[in-house]
Amino acid sequence: MNNTVAIVGRPNVGKSTLFNRLTQSKEAIVESISGVTRDRIYGKSDWNGIDFSVIDTGGYVYGSDDTFEEEIRKQVLFAIDEADAIVFVVDIREGINPLDEDVAELLRKTDKAVFIVANKADTPNVSELSGEFYAFGLGQVYPISSINGSGTGDLLDEVVKVFDISKKDEEDPDVPRIAVVGRPNVGKSSLINTMLGNVRNIVTPIAGTTRDSIYTKYNAFGHTFMLVDTAGLRKKGKVYENIEFYSTLRTIRAIESSDVCLVMIDAQSGIEKQDISIFHLAEKNKKGVVVVVNKWDLMEKETNTHLKFKQQIKERIAPFNDVPIVFTSVHEKQRIYKTLELASQVFERRQQKIPTSKLNDILLPIIENTPPSMASRGRYIKIKYIMQLKTATPQFVFFCNLPDDIKESYRRFLENKIRENFDFNGVPIQLFFRKK
């Protein structure tokens, strides 16, 4: 799991601006999932070659002034519980606020690394006001400007020192890491327990039971996997947060930790908006996908019910709908190992490399028969050469004379032709166009 920095503080001190500053080199996940109060909650950053995750708790405070204190307390407790380092943002121009005092009191009780950031220090004379915040008793104060970036380098130099960069992924890269993701209470942990044949992860009918992404080694029936489940029973006293917000964060973490995602949906409720959002999170992270329709045994069936259901799913997840869909019943142990078989196949497809000669032999005649539409001023677009990049996920580059004039519809056409001729079922692929 990546090292994590949580940004906390009262409203309007610049937490989101700092978040944007830290994550600007890598686009944050912006997919909005039902129940999340802001689009951007979680991003990736790096400093001096050290990658880390950034959680912005900003924007998660709402309502009247009476609700602020309790909501901020939830943010800080979450940060203490989950993050490796906590960045406590205050407003250097306004000085110490009673809400700042409340945050500081909570942070003094933790042994996690805390960094006080006196934001809005846009000029040297304002930076001199930072001394006031030493009264918190939380150590060094870092005057910065999230707007122009001054001071953030010194801050990050110290933040990354607390990370355990010795933790590497010790797992065999040839062993698929399978994440089981989906809405609460669709049977994620039950699926893993059935695969393992024991109650490795605690299962209850209460949505939101699971907490941290963990790995479970699985080796049977010819399959070896690292199963990623967001399992781990929450301590009773810590069920204080908004379930949707935190289950979303855990879903993102599980997806990022995986090679292939089993996106579970409930057959009885059908595919819902949140299912689609989770599916597209996996797609945007370039993970392999298998859609698992659970509780199929509870459905009333007619002729071709599964075909109609499958078609509905494909329509809802389009345009990336070249994915395997399996109908299971975890309770009845139906098609559990079929699910593993499909996940294994998707993992293999995600790793495949198509020889350059084969790509060109197959695709260039197709392009010649169905060329792209003319560019502006009547110029012809000529695609000369295609190759697959040496990347962890399937990426193809098309060399042509006018790469900026390739229309989106033609990009889709080329992707479909790649999928027709080379099996990438369940695997997102990327196409790039470059000038020859």
XYZ file of C-alpha atoms in Angstrom:
436
model
C 0.000 0.000 0.000
C 1.242 3.488 -0.795
C 2.270 5.866 1.950
C -0.523 8.339 2.584
C -0.737 12.003 3.537
C -4.020 13.385 4.897
C -4.724 17.115 4.736
C -6.867 18.329 7.656
C -8.024 21.634 9.067
C -11.047 23.875 9.389
C -12.854 25.236 6.319
C -11.389 27.932 4.066
C -7.743 27.606 5.046
C -6.671 26.322 1.616
C -6.707 22.524 2.023
C -8.056 21.866 -1.457
C -5.627 24.336 -3.009
C -2.753 22.506 -1.346
C -4.225 19.191 -2.513
C -4.284 20.483 -6.093
C -0.712 21.741 -5.733
C 0.548 18.369 -4.502
C -1.308 16.269 -7.092
C -0.783 18.454 -10.162
C 1.811 16.107 -11.679
C -0.667 13.220 -11.698
C -4.364 13.658 -12.303
C -6.468 12.790 -9.285
C -9.343 10.399 -9.657
C -12.318 12.625 -10.393
C -15.060 10.043 -10.775
C -17.961 11.024 -8.551
C -19.589 8.161 -6.664
C -22.926 8.502 -4.909
C -22.500 9.693 -1.338
C -19.174 11.453 -1.859
C -19.400 15.142 -1.095
C -16.697 16.263 -3.507
C -15.384 15.024 -6.827
C -11.739 15.114 -5.845
C -10.981 13.331 -2.598
C -7.943 11.244 -3.399
C -4.896 11.837 -5.578
C -1.373 10.691 -6.305
C 1.814 12.675 -5.875
C 5.560 12.188 -5.708
C 8.541 14.037 -4.320
C 12.185 13.237 -4.964
C 11.158 9.952 -6.572
C 8.957 8.855 -3.656
C 5.336 8.171 -4.572
C 2.569 8.788 -2.077
C -1.193 9.237 -1.910
C -2.920 12.446 -0.822
C -6.349 12.578 0.828
C -8.162 15.903 0.844
C -10.678 16.049 3.685
C -11.649 19.540 2.560
C -15.195 20.057 1.390
C -16.391 17.301 3.681
C -17.709 19.834 6.160
C -21.203 21.109 5.533
C -24.216 22.646 7.215
C -24.344 25.393 9.798
C -21.556 26.493 12.125
C -22.952 24.137 14.743
C -21.997 21.118 12.649
C -18.447 22.206 11.801
C -16.766 21.100 14.993
C -18.114 17.543 14.854
C -17.416 17.149 11.127
C -13.833 18.408 11.488
C -13.372 16.009 14.380
C -14.413 13.141 12.087
C -11.862 14.230 9.484
C -9.030 14.388 12.005
C -9.924 11.035 13.576
C -9.949 9.500 10.126
C -6.543 11.002 9.335
C -5.095 9.751 12.605
C -6.502 6.305 11.903
C -5.547 5.916 8.246
C -2.672 8.200 7.207
C 1.076 7.892 7.630
C 1.543 11.661 7.842
C -0.930 14.438 8.692
C -0.692 17.927 7.240
C -2.571 20.363 9.508
C -3.401 23.494 7.517
C -4.038 26.847 9.226
C -4.503 30.375 7.869
C -1.440 32.480 8.684
C -3.315 35.714 8.022
C -6.177 34.955 10.413
C -4.068 33.478 13.192
C -5.284 30.829 15.627
C -9.005 30.096 15.452
C -10.934 28.129 18.128
C -11.575 25.396 15.553
C -7.802 25.202 14.961
C -7.383 24.642 18.698
C -9.845 21.755 18.595
C -7.953 20.102 15.714
C -4.619 20.586 17.494
C -5.980 19.005 20.670
C -6.893 15.842 18.769
C -3.561 15.741 16.942
C -1.579 16.031 20.184
C -2.957 12.612 21.166
C -1.501 10.770 18.162
C 1.942 9.379 17.547
C 1.560 9.937 13.783
C 3.816 12.557 12.181
C 2.051 15.946 12.151
C 3.152 18.918 10.048
C 1.653 22.342 10.787
C 1.283 24.264 7.537
C 0.698 28.011 7.862
C -0.911 28.660 4.493
C -1.391 31.924 2.585
C 2.153 33.085 3.389
C 2.336 34.725 -0.018
C 5.008 37.310 0.948
C 8.075 37.198 3.233
C 6.629 39.664 5.739
C 3.511 37.497 6.147
C 5.674 34.381 6.683
C 7.025 35.975 9.873
C 3.568 35.582 11.446
C 3.923 31.784 11.574
C 5.514 31.814 15.034
C 2.100 32.069 16.675
C 1.284 28.472 15.715
C 4.122 26.998 17.775
C 1.676 27.428 20.674
C -0.015 24.217 19.511
C 2.963 22.244 20.767
C 3.065 20.139 17.612
C 6.568 21.010 16.491
C 7.854 22.761 13.372
C 5.592 25.222 11.535
C 5.959 25.472 7.753
C 4.842 28.787 6.192
C 3.768 28.113 2.621
C 1.666 29.493 -0.184
C -0.508 26.861 -1.839
C -1.296 29.368 -4.569
C 2.256 29.990 -5.790
C 3.965 26.957 -4.278
C 6.502 28.776 -2.114
C 7.577 26.710 0.881
C 6.000 23.467 -0.322
C 9.375 21.999 -1.269
C 10.751 22.388 2.266
C 7.535 20.869 3.621
C 7.679 17.839 1.335
C 11.365 17.270 2.075
C 10.357 16.613 5.683
C 7.097 14.760 4.963
C 8.710 12.058 2.822
C 11.278 11.367 5.553
C 8.568 9.691 7.658
C 7.569 7.246 4.924
C 8.696 3.650 4.991
C 10.164 3.480 1.481
C 11.671 0.058 2.167
C 8.232 -1.513 1.725
C 8.232 -2.879 -1.793
C 5.744 -5.128 -3.467
C 7.224 -8.481 -2.568
C 4.681 -10.442 -4.517
C 5.558 -12.286 -7.676
C 4.681 -9.978 -10.606
C 3.407 -13.034 -12.477
C 0.805 -13.719 -9.788
C -2.420 -11.809 -10.487
C -3.659 -9.439 -7.814
C -7.446 -9.684 -7.905
C -9.547 -6.975 -6.240
C -13.114 -7.724 -5.259
C -14.976 -4.412 -5.452
C -18.561 -3.246 -5.496
C -21.271 -1.529 -3.511
C -21.647 -2.430 0.172
C -23.349 -5.724 0.927
C -23.219 -7.288 -2.544
C -21.217 -10.273 -1.256
C -17.566 -9.265 -1.726
C -16.162 -10.849 1.427
C -18.470 -13.843 1.069
C -16.995 -14.462 -2.385
C -13.455 -14.504 -1.027
C -14.449 -16.693 1.912
C -15.993 -19.186 -0.519
C -12.865 -19.147 -2.674
C -10.672 -19.762 0.352
C -12.988 -22.291 1.938
C -12.787 -20.638 5.341
C -13.924 -17.496 7.093
C -10.715 -15.542 6.519
C -12.610 -12.250 6.327
C -15.454 -11.370 8.661
C -18.840 -11.246 6.946
C -21.928 -9.536 8.333
C -25.085 -8.298 6.606
C -24.272 -4.733 7.713
C -23.050 -2.473 4.911
C -19.679 -0.880 5.588
C -18.205 -3.611 7.807
C -14.955 -3.848 5.872
C -12.154 -1.388 6.258
C -8.618 -1.811 4.908
C -7.404 -3.426 1.710
C -5.595 -6.641 2.589
C -4.014 -9.414 0.536
C -4.896 -13.074 0.893
C -2.835 -15.715 -0.903
C -4.944 -18.220 -2.783
C -3.585 -21.401 -4.333
C -5.896 -24.214 -5.433
C -7.455 -25.799 -8.510
C -4.505 -24.711 -10.611
C -4.870 -21.022 -9.739
C -2.545 -18.838 -7.719
C -3.775 -15.328 -6.836
C -3.285 -12.536 -4.399
C -6.861 -11.630 -3.491
C -7.380 -8.003 -2.518
C -10.355 -7.454 -0.241
C -11.234 -4.346 1.730
C -11.621 -6.537 4.801
C -10.842 -5.990 8.457
C -13.547 -5.504 11.062
C -13.963 -1.902 12.175
C -13.515 -1.355 15.880
C -16.843 -0.562 17.501
C -15.820 2.881 18.689
C -14.682 3.948 15.241
C -17.917 3.634 13.310
C -18.244 7.407 13.175
C -17.777 8.222 9.523
C -19.958 8.655 6.500
C -20.046 5.097 5.107
C -20.178 6.104 1.445
C -17.128 8.382 1.686
C -14.902 5.821 3.312
C -16.107 2.803 1.349
C -15.310 4.815 -1.775
C -11.807 5.548 -0.538
C -11.262 1.871 0.261
C -12.572 0.894 -3.167
C -10.080 3.222 -4.848
C -7.245 1.770 -2.795
C -8.241 -1.805 -3.618
C -8.467 -0.974 -7.330
C -5.052 0.686 -7.320
C -3.534 -2.346 -5.592
C -4.837 -4.805 -8.173
C -4.251 -6.131 -11.682
C -7.808 -7.358 -12.257
C -11.036 -6.169 -10.594
C -14.023 -8.386 -9.965
C -16.793 -5.780 -10.047
C -19.664 -7.362 -8.141
C -23.249 -6.268 -8.631
C -26.470 -7.481 -7.014
C -28.709 -9.336 -9.474
C -31.832 -8.349 -7.560
C -31.204 -4.601 -7.713
C -29.585 -4.678 -11.156
C -26.722 -2.483 -12.261
C -26.950 0.862 -10.483
C -25.216 4.203 -10.897
C -22.660 3.414 -8.207
C -21.819 0.083 -9.880
C -21.103 1.960 -13.109
C -18.941 4.486 -11.269
C -16.882 1.702 -9.679
C -16.553 -0.011 -13.065
C -15.242 3.192 -14.648
C -12.801 3.714 -11.762
C -11.267 0.359 -12.646
C -11.251 1.281 -16.337
C -9.607 4.668 -15.700
C -6.927 2.936 -13.643
C -6.340 0.573 -16.612
C -7.185 -2.547 -14.620
C -8.595 -5.717 -16.079
C -12.306 -6.169 -15.326
C -14.705 -9.076 -14.837
C -18.324 -8.196 -14.004
C -19.714 -10.632 -11.423
C -23.499 -10.717 -11.082
C -24.086 -12.198 -7.623
C -27.297 -13.621 -6.047
C -28.383 -15.015 -9.417
C -30.078 -17.890 -7.602
C -32.644 -15.444 -6.194
C -33.767 -14.244 -9.615
C -36.925 -15.454 -11.335
C -35.780 -16.638 -14.738
C -37.323 -17.029 -18.151
C -35.769 -18.094 -21.448
C -32.663 -16.006 -22.146
C -32.978 -13.993 -18.914
C -29.203 -13.953 -18.528
C -28.721 -12.727 -22.111
C -31.111 -9.825 -21.570
C -29.419 -8.985 -18.274
C -25.995 -9.109 -19.923
C -27.152 -6.788 -22.700
C -28.464 -4.287 -20.146
C -25.106 -4.278 -18.390
C -23.181 -3.742 -21.628
C -25.422 -0.839 -22.572
C -24.875 0.821 -19.200
C -21.081 0.448 -19.101
C -20.475 1.459 -22.745
C -18.279 2.378 -24.516
C -15.896 -0.046 -22.752
C -18.159 -3.084 -22.727
C -15.835 -5.752 -24.130
C -15.756 -7.441 -20.730
C -16.596 -10.924 -19.435
C -19.796 -11.153 -17.378
C -20.424 -14.127 -15.098
C -23.607 -14.969 -13.159
C -22.897 -16.398 -9.733
C -24.416 -17.348 -6.435
C -21.865 -17.167 -3.660
C -24.430 -18.641 -1.257
C -24.978 -21.658 -3.490
C -21.319 -21.765 -4.591
C -22.322 -21.481 -8.251
C -19.686 -20.486 -10.842
C -17.182 -19.279 -8.228
C -14.260 -20.963 -9.921
C -15.526 -19.877 -13.338
C -15.048 -16.355 -11.970
C -11.438 -17.156 -11.090
C -10.871 -18.680 -14.502
C -12.108 -15.510 -16.206
C -9.960 -13.324 -13.936
C -6.908 -15.399 -14.830
C -7.641 -15.069 -18.536
C -8.068 -11.291 -18.264
C -4.742 -11.067 -16.421
C -3.007 -12.964 -19.244
C -4.613 -10.749 -21.911
C -3.543 -7.622 -20.044
C 0.079 -8.781 -20.261
C 0.082 -9.872 -23.896
C 2.379 -8.156 -26.392
C 1.462 -8.155 -30.092
C 4.463 -8.323 -32.468
C 4.858 -5.129 -34.509
C 4.880 -7.014 -37.803
C 1.606 -8.740 -36.959
C -0.037 -5.464 -35.951
C 0.894 -3.806 -39.208
C 0.068 -6.817 -41.388
C -3.466 -6.932 -39.993
C -4.331 -3.300 -39.282
C -2.772 -1.403 -42.194
C -4.988 -3.107 -44.837
C -8.050 -2.339 -42.693
C -6.975 1.306 -42.455
C -6.377 1.434 -46.213
C -9.881 0.101 -46.895
C -11.489 2.435 -44.323
C -9.232 5.499 -44.040
C -9.858 8.355 -41.623
C -11.928 11.262 -42.916
C -10.008 14.159 -44.444
C -8.501 16.787 -42.193
C -9.138 20.501 -42.495
C -8.364 22.174 -45.821
C -8.900 18.863 -47.621
C -5.690 17.190 -46.469
C -5.530 13.397 -46.337
C -4.555 11.648 -43.100
C -2.098 8.828 -43.668
C -1.338 6.265 -40.960
C 2.027 4.719 -41.793
C 3.001 2.464 -38.913
C 1.649 0.897 -35.702
C 3.411 -0.532 -32.668
C 2.577 -1.597 -29.119
C 4.464 0.294 -26.444
C 6.506 -1.543 -23.837
C 4.232 -0.573 -20.973
C 2.597 -2.455 -18.115
C -0.839 -2.075 -19.720
C -1.722 -2.399 -23.443
C -0.935 0.849 -25.276
C -0.662 1.288 -29.039
C 0.840 4.143 -30.997
C -0.188 5.021 -34.555
C 2.333 7.094 -36.505
C 0.703 9.429 -38.984
C 1.127 12.777 -40.732
C -1.707 14.658 -38.959
C -2.178 13.089 -35.496
C -4.206 15.997 -34.112
C -6.855 15.580 -36.803
C -7.851 12.001 -35.924
C -11.482 12.154 -34.826
C -12.797 10.342 -31.742
C -15.091 8.187 -33.876
C -12.102 6.889 -35.843
C -10.203 6.199 -32.613
C -13.141 4.027 -31.547
C -13.104 2.301 -34.930
C -9.413 1.432 -34.561
C -9.868 0.203 -30.988
C -12.717 -2.040 -32.119
C -10.551 -3.481 -34.906
C -7.770 -4.227 -32.421
C -10.292 -5.988 -30.193
C -11.731 -7.944 -33.135
C -8.324 -9.243 -34.205
C -6.539 -9.584 -30.858
C -8.261 -10.801 -27.734
C -8.357 -7.996 -25.174
C -11.657 -9.014 -23.591
C -11.857 -7.384 -20.159
C -8.783 -5.205 -20.717
C -8.785 -1.418 -21.244
C -6.426 -0.378 -24.045
C -5.041 3.043 -24.940
C -4.391 4.463 -28.410
C -1.965 7.288 -29.149
C -1.315 9.120 -32.406
C 2.081 10.648 -33.130
C 3.678 12.407 -36.031
C 5.924 10.155 -38.085
